[in-house]
Coordinates of C-alpha atoms in Angstrom, one line a residue:
Chain A
M1 CA 330.1 38.9 175.3
K2 CA 327.3 38.1 173.0
K3 CA 328.7 40.4 170.5
F4 CA 332.1 38.8 170.7
F5 CA 330.5 35.4 170.4
G6 CA 328.7 36.5 167.2
L7 CA 331.9 37.9 165.8
A8 CA 333.9 34.7 166.5
L9 CA 331.1 32.5 165.1
G10 CA 331.0 34.6 161.9
I11 CA 334.7 34.3 161.4
L12 CA 334.8 30.6 162.2
T13 CA 332.1 29.8 159.8
A14 CA 333.8 31.9 157.1
I15 CA 336.9 29.9 157.6
G16 CA 335.1 26.5 157.6
G17 CA 332.9 27.5 154.7
F18 CA 335.7 28.8 152.6
V19 CA 337.0 25.6 151.1
D20 CA 334.8 23.7 148.7
I21 CA 335.4 20.8 146.3
G22 CA 337.1 23.1 143.8
D23 CA 339.6 24.3 146.3
L24 CA 340.2 20.7 147.6
V25 CA 340.8 19.1 144.3
T26 CA 342.6 21.9 142.5
N27 CA 345.0 22.7 145.4
A28 CA 345.8 19.0 145.9
Q29 CA 346.5 18.5 142.2
V30 CA 348.6 21.6 141.9
G31 CA 350.5 20.7 145.1
A32 CA 351.4 17.3 143.8
R33 CA 352.5 18.6 140.4
F34 CA 353.9 22.0 141.1
G35 CA 354.7 22.1 144.8
L36 CA 353.9 25.5 146.2
S37 CA 355.2 27.3 143.1
L38 CA 351.7 28.5 142.4
G39 CA 351.1 29.5 146.0
L40 CA 351.1 33.2 145.2
V41 CA 348.1 32.6 142.8
V42 CA 346.1 31.3 145.8
V43 CA 347.1 34.5 147.7
L44 CA 346.0 36.6 144.7
G45 CA 342.7 34.7 144.4
V46 CA 341.9 35.0 148.1
L47 CA 342.6 38.7 148.2
G48 CA 340.4 39.0 145.1
I49 CA 337.5 37.2 146.7
C50 CA 337.9 39.4 149.8
V51 CA 337.7 42.6 147.7
F52 CA 334.8 41.3 145.7
A53 CA 332.8 39.8 148.6
E54 CA 333.3 43.0 150.7
M55 CA 331.9 45.1 147.9
S56 CA 328.9 42.9 147.2
G57 CA 328.2 42.5 150.9
R58 CA 328.3 46.3 151.3
V59 CA 326.0 46.7 148.3
A60 CA 323.6 44.2 149.8
V61 CA 323.6 46.1 153.1
C62 CA 323.1 49.5 151.6
S63 CA 320.7 48.9 148.8
N64 CA 319.0 45.6 150.0
R65 CA 319.5 44.4 146.5
A66 CA 321.6 41.2 145.8
T67 CA 323.9 40.7 142.9
F68 CA 321.7 39.5 140.1
D69 CA 319.1 42.1 140.8
L70 CA 321.8 44.7 140.0
V71 CA 323.2 42.8 137.0
R72 CA 319.9 43.1 135.2
E73 CA 319.4 46.7 136.2
R74 CA 322.9 47.8 135.1
L75 CA 323.3 45.6 132.0
G76 CA 319.8 45.5 130.7
P77 CA 317.7 42.4 130.1
R78 CA 319.6 41.1 127.1
V79 CA 323.2 41.2 128.3
G80 CA 321.8 40.3 131.7
L81 CA 320.3 37.2 130.3
L82 CA 323.5 36.1 128.6
N83 CA 325.2 36.8 132.0
L84 CA 322.5 34.7 133.8
V85 CA 322.9 31.8 131.5
A86 CA 326.7 31.7 131.7
S87 CA 326.6 32.1 135.5
M88 CA 323.9 29.5 136.0
I89 CA 325.8 27.0 133.9
V90 CA 328.9 27.5 136.0
T91 CA 327.0 27.5 139.3
L92 CA 325.1 24.3 138.3
L93 CA 328.4 22.6 137.4
T94 CA 329.8 23.6 140.8
F95 CA 326.6 22.3 142.4
I96 CA 326.9 19.0 140.7
A97 CA 330.6 18.8 141.6
E98 CA 329.8 19.5 145.3
I99 CA 327.0 16.8 145.5
G100 CA 329.4 14.4 143.8
G101 CA 332.0 15.4 146.3
V102 CA 329.8 14.7 149.3
A103 CA 329.0 11.3 147.8
L104 CA 332.7 10.5 147.2
A105 CA 333.5 11.5 150.8
L106 CA 330.7 9.4 152.2
S107 CA 331.7 6.4 150.0
L108 CA 335.3 6.7 151.3
A109 CA 333.9 6.4 154.8
S110 CA 331.5 3.6 154.1
S111 CA 332.9 1.8 151.1
V112 CA 329.4 1.9 149.6
N113 CA 329.4 2.7 145.9
D114 CA 329.0 6.4 145.4
L115 CA 326.2 5.9 142.9
L116 CA 324.1 4.5 145.7
I117 CA 324.9 7.5 147.9
I118 CA 324.2 10.2 145.4
P119 CA 320.4 10.1 145.5
I120 CA 320.5 10.2 149.3
V121 CA 322.8 13.2 149.3
G122 CA 320.6 14.9 146.8
L123 CA 317.6 14.3 149.0
L124 CA 319.4 15.6 152.1
V125 CA 320.6 18.7 150.3
W126 CA 317.1 19.5 149.2
L127 CA 315.7 18.9 152.7
V128 CA 318.2 21.4 154.1
L129 CA 317.4 23.9 151.4
W130 CA 313.7 23.5 152.0
R131 CA 313.5 23.3 155.8
A132 CA 316.6 24.4 157.6
R133 CA 317.0 27.9 158.9
F134 CA 319.5 29.9 157.0
S135 CA 321.7 30.7 159.9
L136 CA 321.6 27.2 161.3
M137 CA 322.7 25.8 157.9
E138 CA 325.5 28.3 157.7
N139 CA 326.8 27.8 161.3
V140 CA 326.6 24.0 161.6
L141 CA 328.2 23.3 158.3
G142 CA 330.7 26.1 158.6
L143 CA 331.9 24.9 162.1
L144 CA 332.1 21.3 161.0
G145 CA 334.1 22.4 158.0
L146 CA 336.7 23.6 160.4
A147 CA 337.7 19.9 160.6
L148 CA 339.8 20.7 157.5
V149 CA 342.2 22.5 159.8
V150 CA 343.6 19.0 160.1
F151 CA 345.5 19.7 156.9
A152 CA 347.5 22.4 158.6
V153 CA 348.2 20.0 161.5
A154 CA 349.2 17.3 159.1
L155 CA 351.5 19.6 157.2
W156 CA 353.2 20.5 160.5
K157 CA 353.5 16.8 161.4
L158 CA 354.9 15.9 158.0
D159 CA 357.6 18.5 158.8
P160 CA 358.5 19.4 155.3
S161 CA 361.5 21.5 154.4
W162 CA 359.8 24.8 155.2
G163 CA 362.6 26.7 153.5
H164 CA 362.1 24.8 150.3
L165 CA 358.3 25.4 150.3
A166 CA 358.8 29.1 151.0
H167 CA 361.4 29.3 148.3
Q168 CA 359.1 27.6 145.8
T169 CA 356.3 30.0 146.7
F170 CA 358.2 33.3 146.5
T171 CA 360.4 32.5 143.5
V172 CA 357.5 31.1 141.5
A173 CA 359.7 28.2 140.7
K174 CA 358.0 26.2 137.9
P175 CA 359.2 22.5 138.1
G176 CA 361.5 21.8 135.1
D177 CA 359.4 18.9 133.8
E178 CA 356.3 21.0 133.3
D179 CA 355.8 23.5 130.5
W180 CA 354.7 27.0 130.9
M181 CA 351.3 26.5 129.2
T182 CA 350.3 23.8 131.7
Y183 CA 351.6 26.0 134.5
A184 CA 349.5 28.9 133.3
Y185 CA 346.4 26.6 132.9
Y186 CA 346.7 25.6 136.6
A187 CA 347.3 29.1 137.6
V188 CA 343.9 30.1 136.1
A189 CA 342.2 27.0 137.6
L190 CA 343.5 27.9 141.1
F191 CA 342.4 31.5 140.6
G192 CA 338.9 30.2 139.5
A193 CA 338.8 27.8 142.5
A194 CA 339.5 30.7 144.9
M195 CA 337.2 33.2 143.2
T196 CA 334.0 31.5 142.2
P197 CA 331.1 33.6 141.2
Y198 CA 328.7 31.7 143.3
E199 CA 330.4 32.8 146.5
V200 CA 329.4 36.3 145.6
F201 CA 325.8 35.5 144.7
F202 CA 325.6 33.6 147.9
F203 CA 327.4 36.2 150.0
S204 CA 325.3 39.2 148.8
S205 CA 322.0 37.3 148.9
G206 CA 323.0 35.9 152.4
G207 CA 323.4 39.5 153.5
V208 CA 319.7 40.1 152.6
E209 CA 318.7 36.7 154.1
E210 CA 320.3 37.6 157.4
K211 CA 318.8 41.2 157.3
W212 CA 322.2 42.9 157.7
T213 CA 322.0 46.6 158.3
E214 CA 324.7 49.2 158.4
K215 CA 325.5 48.1 162.0
D216 CA 326.6 44.7 160.6
L217 CA 329.1 46.2 158.2
G218 CA 331.9 45.6 160.7
Q219 CA 330.9 42.0 161.3
M220 CA 330.7 41.4 157.5
R221 CA 334.2 42.9 157.0
A222 CA 335.6 40.8 159.8
N223 CA 334.2 37.7 158.3
V224 CA 335.7 38.6 154.9
F225 CA 339.1 40.0 155.9
V226 CA 339.8 37.5 158.7
G227 CA 337.8 34.5 157.8
F228 CA 338.6 34.2 154.1
P229 CA 342.4 34.6 154.3
L230 CA 342.5 32.0 157.1
G231 CA 340.3 29.7 154.9
G232 CA 342.8 30.5 152.1
L233 CA 345.6 29.2 154.4
L234 CA 343.8 25.9 154.5
S235 CA 344.0 25.8 150.7
L236 CA 347.7 26.4 150.9
A237 CA 348.0 23.7 153.6
I238 CA 346.3 21.2 151.3
A239 CA 348.7 22.0 148.5
G240 CA 351.6 21.8 151.0
C241 CA 350.5 18.3 152.1
T242 CA 350.2 16.9 148.6
A243 CA 353.5 18.6 147.6
T244 CA 355.3 16.9 150.5
V245 CA 353.8 13.5 150.1
F246 CA 353.2 13.1 146.4
G247 CA 355.7 15.6 145.0
P248 CA 358.8 13.4 145.2
L249 CA 356.9 10.4 143.9
D250 CA 355.6 12.0 140.7
V251 CA 352.0 10.9 141.5
Q252 CA 349.1 12.7 140.0
V253 CA 346.0 13.4 142.1
D254 CA 342.8 12.4 140.4
A255 CA 340.7 11.0 143.3
L256 CA 339.3 12.5 146.5
S257 CA 341.0 9.7 148.5
Q258 CA 344.4 10.9 147.4
V259 CA 343.5 14.4 148.6
G260 CA 343.1 13.1 152.1
L261 CA 345.9 10.6 152.0
P262 CA 348.7 12.9 153.3
V263 CA 346.7 13.5 156.4
G264 CA 346.5 9.7 156.9
V265 CA 350.3 9.5 156.4
A266 CA 350.9 12.2 159.0
L267 CA 348.2 11.5 161.6
G268 CA 346.9 7.9 161.0
K269 CA 343.4 6.8 161.3
I270 CA 342.2 9.6 163.5
G271 CA 343.5 12.1 160.9
I272 CA 341.6 10.2 158.1
A273 CA 338.4 10.3 160.3
I274 CA 338.7 14.0 160.9
V275 CA 339.5 14.8 157.3
L276 CA 336.4 12.8 156.1
V277 CA 334.2 14.9 158.4
G278 CA 335.8 18.0 156.9
F279 CA 335.3 16.8 153.4
V280 CA 331.6 16.0 154.0
A281 CA 330.9 19.3 155.8
A282 CA 332.8 21.4 153.3
T283 CA 331.2 19.9 150.2
F284 CA 327.8 19.6 151.8
G285 CA 327.9 23.2 152.9
A286 CA 329.0 24.3 149.4
A287 CA 326.3 22.1 147.8
C288 CA 323.7 24.1 149.8
E289 CA 325.3 27.4 148.9
T290 CA 325.6 26.6 145.2
G291 CA 322.1 25.2 145.1
L292 CA 320.7 28.3 146.7
S293 CA 322.8 30.4 144.3
V294 CA 321.1 28.8 141.3
G295 CA 317.8 29.8 142.8
Y296 CA 318.9 33.2 143.8
S297 CA 320.3 34.2 140.4
L298 CA 317.3 33.1 138.4
A299 CA 314.7 34.5 140.8
Q300 CA 316.6 37.8 141.1
Y301 CA 316.8 38.2 137.3
L302 CA 313.0 37.5 137.0
G303 CA 311.9 39.5 140.0
W304 CA 310.5 36.5 141.9
Q305 CA 310.4 36.3 145.7
W306 CA 313.5 34.4 146.8
G307 CA 315.3 33.5 149.9
K308 CA 314.9 31.5 153.1
F309 CA 313.9 34.6 155.1
V310 CA 310.3 34.0 154.0
R311 CA 308.4 30.8 154.4
P312 CA 308.8 28.3 151.5
D313 CA 305.1 28.8 150.5
E314 CA 305.8 32.5 150.1
A315 CA 308.7 31.9 147.6
T316 CA 307.2 29.0 145.7
R317 CA 308.9 29.6 142.4
F318 CA 312.3 29.9 144.1
H319 CA 311.8 26.5 145.9
V320 CA 310.6 24.9 142.6
V321 CA 313.9 26.0 141.1
L322 CA 315.8 24.4 144.0
V323 CA 314.0 21.1 143.6
L324 CA 314.6 21.0 139.8
A325 CA 318.3 22.0 140.2
T326 CA 318.8 19.2 142.8
M327 CA 317.1 16.7 140.6
L328 CA 319.2 17.8 137.6
G329 CA 322.4 17.5 139.7
V330 CA 321.5 14.0 140.9
A331 CA 320.5 12.9 137.3
V332 CA 323.8 14.1 135.9
L333 CA 325.8 12.3 138.6
M334 CA 323.9 9.1 138.1
T335 CA 325.3 8.9 134.6
G336 CA 328.5 7.9 136.3
V337 CA 330.4 11.1 135.3
D338 CA 333.5 11.6 137.4
P339 CA 332.8 14.4 139.9
I340 CA 336.5 15.3 140.0
M341 CA 336.3 16.0 136.2
V342 CA 333.2 18.1 136.7
T343 CA 335.1 20.0 139.4
E344 CA 338.0 20.7 137.1
I345 CA 335.7 22.1 134.4
S346 CA 333.7 24.2 136.9
V347 CA 336.8 26.0 138.3
V348 CA 337.8 26.9 134.8
G349 CA 334.2 28.0 134.0
S350 CA 334.3 30.1 137.1
A351 CA 337.3 32.0 135.8
V352 CA 335.5 32.6 132.5
A353 CA 332.3 33.8 134.0
L354 CA 333.7 35.9 136.8
P355 CA 334.0 39.3 135.0
L356 CA 330.3 39.1 134.2
T357 CA 329.3 39.6 137.8
Y358 CA 332.4 41.4 139.0
F359 CA 332.0 44.4 136.7
P360 CA 328.4 45.3 137.6
I361 CA 329.2 45.1 141.3
L362 CA 332.2 47.3 140.9
V363 CA 330.0 49.9 139.1
V364 CA 327.2 49.8 141.6
A365 CA 329.6 50.0 144.6
N366 CA 330.5 53.4 143.2
D367 CA 326.9 54.6 142.7
R368 CA 325.7 57.1 145.4
D369 CA 322.2 56.4 144.3
Y370 CA 322.5 52.9 145.9
M371 CA 325.3 53.3 148.4
G372 CA 324.8 56.7 150.0
E373 CA 327.9 57.4 152.1
H374 CA 329.2 53.9 151.7
V375 CA 330.5 54.1 148.2
N376 CA 333.9 52.6 147.4
G377 CA 336.8 54.5 148.9
T378 CA 340.1 55.0 147.2
L379 CA 341.6 51.7 148.4
A380 CA 338.5 49.6 147.4
N381 CA 338.6 51.3 143.9
A382 CA 342.3 50.8 143.5
L383 CA 342.1 47.1 144.4
G384 CA 338.8 46.9 142.5
T385 CA 340.5 48.2 139.3
V386 CA 343.5 46.0 139.6
Y387 CA 341.3 42.9 140.0
L388 CA 339.1 44.0 137.1
V389 CA 342.1 43.7 134.9
V390 CA 343.3 40.4 136.5
V391 CA 339.8 38.9 136.3
V392 CA 339.4 39.9 132.6
L393 CA 342.8 38.5 131.7
A394 CA 342.1 35.2 133.5
A395 CA 338.7 34.9 131.7
L396 CA 340.2 35.5 128.3
A397 CA 343.1 33.0 128.9
A398 CA 341.0 30.3 130.5
L399 CA 339.4 28.6 127.5
P400 CA 342.4 28.8 125.1
L401 CA 344.6 27.3 127.9
L402 CA 342.0 24.6 128.5
V403 CA 342.0 23.5 124.9
L404 CA 345.8 23.9 124.3
T405 CA 346.8 21.9 127.3
G406 CA 344.0 19.3 127.0
M407 CA 342.7 20.2 130.5
G408 CA 346.3 20.3 131.9
S409 CA 347.3 16.7 131.1
Chain B
M1 CA 319.2 51.7 154.8
R2 CA 316.8 53.2 152.3
I3 CA 317.9 55.8 149.8
G4 CA 315.8 58.8 149.1
N5 CA 312.5 58.7 147.3
R6 CA 313.0 59.6 143.7
L7 CA 309.3 60.5 143.4
E8 CA 310.1 63.5 145.6
G9 CA 312.8 64.7 143.2
E10 CA 312.2 66.8 140.1
W11 CA 312.6 64.1 137.5
I12 CA 313.2 60.4 137.0
D13 CA 315.1 58.7 134.2
A14 CA 312.8 55.9 133.0
M15 CA 315.5 53.5 132.0
L16 CA 318.1 54.3 134.7
H17 CA 315.8 54.6 137.7
L18 CA 312.7 52.5 136.9
M19 CA 313.2 49.8 134.3
D20 CA 314.3 46.4 135.4
R21 CA 313.9 47.3 139.1
Q22 CA 312.6 45.0 141.7
V23 CA 308.9 45.6 142.7
V24 CA 308.2 45.0 146.4
D25 CA 304.9 45.0 148.1
V26 CA 303.8 46.8 151.3
E27 CA 305.1 44.0 153.5
G28 CA 308.5 43.8 151.7
R29 CA 307.6 40.7 149.7
M30 CA 308.9 40.7 146.1
V31 CA 306.3 41.0 143.4
C32 CA 308.0 41.1 140.0
N33 CA 310.5 43.1 138.0
V34 CA 309.6 46.2 136.0
D35 CA 309.8 44.5 132.6
D36 CA 308.6 47.5 130.6
L37 CA 306.6 50.8 131.0
E38 CA 303.3 51.7 129.5
I39 CA 303.2 55.0 127.5
T40 CA 299.9 56.7 126.9
L41 CA 299.8 58.8 123.8
D42 CA 297.1 61.5 123.4
D43 CA 295.5 61.6 120.0
D44 CA 295.3 65.4 120.2
G45 CA 299.1 65.6 120.4
G46 CA 299.4 66.2 124.2
T47 CA 302.6 65.3 126.0
P48 CA 303.0 61.5 126.2
A49 CA 303.3 60.0 129.7
V50 CA 304.4 56.8 131.4
T51 CA 301.2 55.5 133.0
R52 CA 301.8 52.0 134.2
L53 CA 304.5 49.5 135.1
L54 CA 304.3 46.4 132.9
T55 CA 305.5 42.9 133.8
G56 CA 305.4 39.3 132.7
P57 CA 306.7 37.5 129.6
A58 CA 304.5 39.5 127.3
A59 CA 306.3 42.6 128.5
L60 CA 309.8 41.2 128.8
L61 CA 310.2 39.1 125.7
P62 CA 309.7 41.9 123.1
R63 CA 312.6 43.7 124.7
M64 CA 315.1 41.0 124.0
S65 CA 316.4 42.8 120.9
G66 CA 314.8 43.1 117.5
R67 CA 314.7 39.8 115.7
T68 CA 315.4 37.5 118.7
G69 CA 312.7 39.3 120.7
H70 CA 310.2 38.9 118.0
W71 CA 311.0 35.3 117.6
L72 CA 310.8 34.7 121.4
R73 CA 307.4 36.6 121.5
R74 CA 306.0 34.4 118.7
R75 CA 307.2 31.2 120.5
W76 CA 305.7 32.4 123.7
I77 CA 302.3 33.0 122.0
S78 CA 302.4 29.7 120.2
L79 CA 303.1 27.8 123.4
G80 CA 299.7 29.0 124.6
I81 CA 297.8 29.6 121.4
Q82 CA 294.5 29.0 123.0
Y83 CA 294.8 31.8 125.5
A84 CA 293.1 35.1 124.7
H85 CA 295.5 37.4 126.6
R86 CA 298.8 35.7 125.8
D87 CA 300.3 38.9 124.4
V88 CA 298.9 41.3 127.0
P89 CA 301.3 42.1 129.8
L90 CA 300.4 42.5 133.4
A91 CA 300.2 46.0 134.8
I92 CA 300.5 48.0 138.0
D93 CA 299.1 51.6 138.3
L94 CA 301.6 54.2 139.1
E95 CA 299.4 55.4 142.0
R96 CA 300.4 52.2 143.8
I97 CA 304.1 53.3 144.1
R98 CA 304.8 54.9 147.5
H99 CA 308.6 54.9 147.3
L100 CA 311.1 54.7 144.4
G101 CA 314.6 53.9 145.4
S102 CA 316.7 50.8 144.9
A103 CA 313.4 49.1 144.6
V104 CA 309.9 50.1 143.6
E105 CA 307.8 49.9 146.8
L106 CA 304.1 49.6 146.5
D107 CA 301.4 50.5 149.1
V108 CA 299.4 47.2 148.7
R109 CA 299.9 43.5 149.4
R110 CA 301.0 41.4 146.4
D111 CA 298.2 38.8 146.7
G112 CA 296.1 39.0 143.5
L113 CA 297.7 42.3 142.6
L114 CA 298.7 41.7 139.0
D115 CA 296.0 42.1 136.4
L116 CA 296.1 42.5 132.6
E117 CA 296.9 45.9 131.1
P118 CA 293.5 47.5 130.4
D119 CA 292.7 48.9 126.9
A120 CA 293.6 52.5 126.2
E121 CA 290.9 55.1 127.1
P122 CA 289.1 56.6 124.1
G123 CA 291.2 59.3 122.4
T124 CA 294.4 57.8 123.6
S125 CA 296.6 54.8 122.6
H126 CA 299.2 52.7 124.4
R127 CA 302.8 52.1 123.5
R128 CA 305.8 50.8 125.5
L129 CA 309.0 52.4 126.5
G130 CA 310.9 49.4 125.1
E131 CA 309.7 50.4 121.7
L132 CA 311.0 54.0 122.0
L133 CA 314.4 53.0 123.4
G134 CA 317.0 52.5 120.6
M135 CA 315.0 54.4 118.0
A136 CA 317.1 56.4 115.5
V137 CA 316.8 60.2 116.0
E138 CA 316.9 62.4 112.9
G139 CA 317.5 66.1 113.2
P140 CA 317.5 68.9 110.7
G141 CA 321.2 68.2 109.9
G142 CA 320.8 64.4 109.6
H143 CA 321.3 61.5 112.0
V144 CA 321.6 62.7 115.7
G145 CA 321.8 59.4 117.6
K146 CA 319.6 57.0 119.3
V147 CA 317.0 57.3 122.1
L148 CA 318.8 56.1 125.3
D149 CA 316.4 57.1 127.9
V150 CA 313.4 59.4 128.7
R151 CA 313.5 62.0 131.5
L152 CA 310.2 62.1 133.2
S153 CA 308.5 64.5 135.6
A154 CA 307.2 62.6 138.6
D155 CA 303.6 63.8 138.9
P156 CA 301.3 61.4 140.9
G157 CA 300.0 58.6 138.7
R158 CA 301.4 60.0 135.5
Y159 CA 305.0 60.6 134.6
E160 CA 305.1 63.0 131.7
F161 CA 307.8 63.1 129.1
G162 CA 310.2 66.0 129.8
H163 CA 313.4 65.2 127.8
L164 CA 314.9 62.6 125.6
V165 CA 318.4 61.4 126.4
I166 CA 320.0 60.9 123.1
G167 CA 323.4 59.4 122.3
P168 CA 325.4 57.2 120.0
G169 CA 324.1 54.1 121.8
H170 CA 327.4 52.5 122.8
P171 CA 327.2 49.7 125.3
G172 CA 326.9 50.7 128.9
S173 CA 324.5 53.5 128.9
M174 CA 322.6 51.8 131.7
L175 CA 325.6 52.0 133.9
G176 CA 324.7 55.6 134.5
Y177 CA 328.2 57.1 134.1
D178 CA 326.8 59.7 131.7
R179 CA 324.4 60.9 134.5
G180 CA 324.3 60.4 138.2
D181 CA 327.1 61.2 140.6
F182 CA 329.8 58.7 140.3
N183 CA 333.2 58.8 141.9
G184 CA 335.0 56.1 140.1
P185 CA 336.8 53.8 139.7
W186 CA 338.9 56.1 137.5
L187 CA 339.7 53.5 134.8
V188 CA 336.0 52.5 134.2
Q189 CA 334.9 56.1 134.5
R190 CA 337.4 57.2 131.8
I191 CA 336.5 54.4 129.4
V192 CA 332.7 54.6 129.8
G193 CA 332.8 58.4 130.0
R194 CA 334.6 58.5 126.7
L195 CA 332.2 56.1 125.0
H196 CA 329.3 58.3 126.2
R197 CA 330.8 61.8 125.8
H198 CA 328.3 62.6 123.0
V199 CA 325.2 61.9 125.1
G200 CA 322.8 64.8 125.2
L201 CA 319.5 66.0 126.4
L202 CA 316.7 67.3 124.2
S203 CA 313.4 68.7 125.4
W204 CA 310.3 66.8 124.3
D205 CA 309.0 70.1 122.8
E206 CA 311.7 69.8 120.1
V207 CA 310.3 66.4 119.0
E208 CA 308.4 66.8 115.8
A209 CA 307.2 63.3 115.3
V210 CA 307.7 59.7 116.4
D211 CA 307.1 56.9 113.9
W212 CA 306.1 54.1 116.3
D213 CA 305.5 51.5 113.6
H214 CA 308.8 51.8 111.8
G215 CA 310.9 53.1 114.6
G216 CA 312.3 56.6 114.2
V217 CA 312.2 60.0 115.9
R218 CA 312.3 63.4 114.1
V219 CA 313.5 66.4 116.1
T220 CA 313.9 70.0 115.3
E221 CA 317.1 70.7 117.2
E222 CA 320.4 69.1 118.2
P223 CA 320.5 67.8 121.7
Q224 CA 322.5 69.7 124.3
L225 CA 325.5 67.6 125.5
L226 CA 325.2 66.4 129.1
T227 CA 328.9 67.3 129.6
E228 CA 328.1 70.9 128.8
I229 CA 325.1 71.1 131.0
D230 CA 326.9 70.1 134.2

């Protein structure tokens, strides 16, 4: 019974923790502009993050070493440093976007200006990073994040033409008024939103934090292969909602309030209340994960003690990095920069930085020296190779597309 | 899960198995990364050996590639110009290592562990592995390649040079596809394997001279290709 409970808890938190500000914003934007015609990209991205997370989780279990530890070992200090800088920039951008997202969600609920809320959010995030137990943080925020299931309910209530949505998805039907360049740009953005590098830093470091052993491999795989795809369905539901409500009106989504609006249309005030809880939990959870990821990657590169599995006074440098990262995030947001814009940049940045961490993990997952009998099997390697190609193509295309389309405008 | 102890094997590849690994203390707390390795040279021409793990900015920065590394090192020194030991790395004796696997596990607690690298004993001098890696290798017939790694024998407290791993120095030699037992993925193995098909092994006995100051190794024989050994 206890085992079943643990399994269910793990899967539920994986679902609730899957969606972050990047998924919320990008899926809503794409839904409003392109309907579900990019739905298969979400599927591609979700399968990709499953493959990637399973590999890095397995590496963490078998070798007790998390992602950035291995990046430096396998690429050397020089290339590793370039890798660190690129990954940290992207993760910090995501971190800033998540804090901004929490503030926006709270300001929607309270009508207090988000600039007043940002410092408080920053303080709360830091307190959680400093004091809260790792598993408590994961479970509470992951479970509250399940409130976003309300998007699926809303979509069902909106009762769209299901045949039409399915047709859009499977025929990859680009709307006539959009050009292929913009379409490709949003495809890359969606892919980057689903496959963010921080999820992998966090997942592999989390495996060490929670002291996974080989016995936990099954639980880890269940979280990844059941939890993530169900979380991915939420992404699709968000796109479906905005497609149904905004699509016919030709409205662009550029505020968090618009992301939640379809739920209000479908379910009224109660829907809005639930969706706000979901927004706060999802972005706050992701803020904690990205904040920790900044500390993880720097500490692992330099060999410092990291993690919440030791007391803060045993990992002092790690906690100093967390404080500085949080202060930096708050400072950037206090300039009045639009968190939605930071989000848009961060998802494209994710696509660019992804191969840097993907490749070393793929290599190490094949190394008997680290993995013993748990090296990649044929399926993991076949999928791993396909995704290596996809990830490199997306990374190469991302920046040119960003420039050529003027960020998809 | 803990993989086997490399110290119980016949040899260790310094770069592949030791450099840049996480150092962990007896309680599992993290100490530092292996930023470089101390090499002790015998003035009488005895076989060189790796004698200490080195760590800290003074060890890491010079490894950051030729000119950049030099620039970084000078900036690091100028940021603390008043300190006597700014350029001296911190060191851990090899005797402290009790297990070498995916991490370097020590037999002591980390508190107050790291101390400055001591001066070399009379009749010996210290160099670093980072200096040797990447040096051009000249054979009787001209250019042979670059030093990619050093194969060491794992004697307690002193890892003596056994072989040099020499190759053209294409990117990715630290991935270990040229050595180790990999099973894939096929595409990566083919590409990396092709880049490194000329990687070879040469016994230290065939090394005639190492020019530490200007960077260069003179050998008396061509290395034996790894692809032919296996």
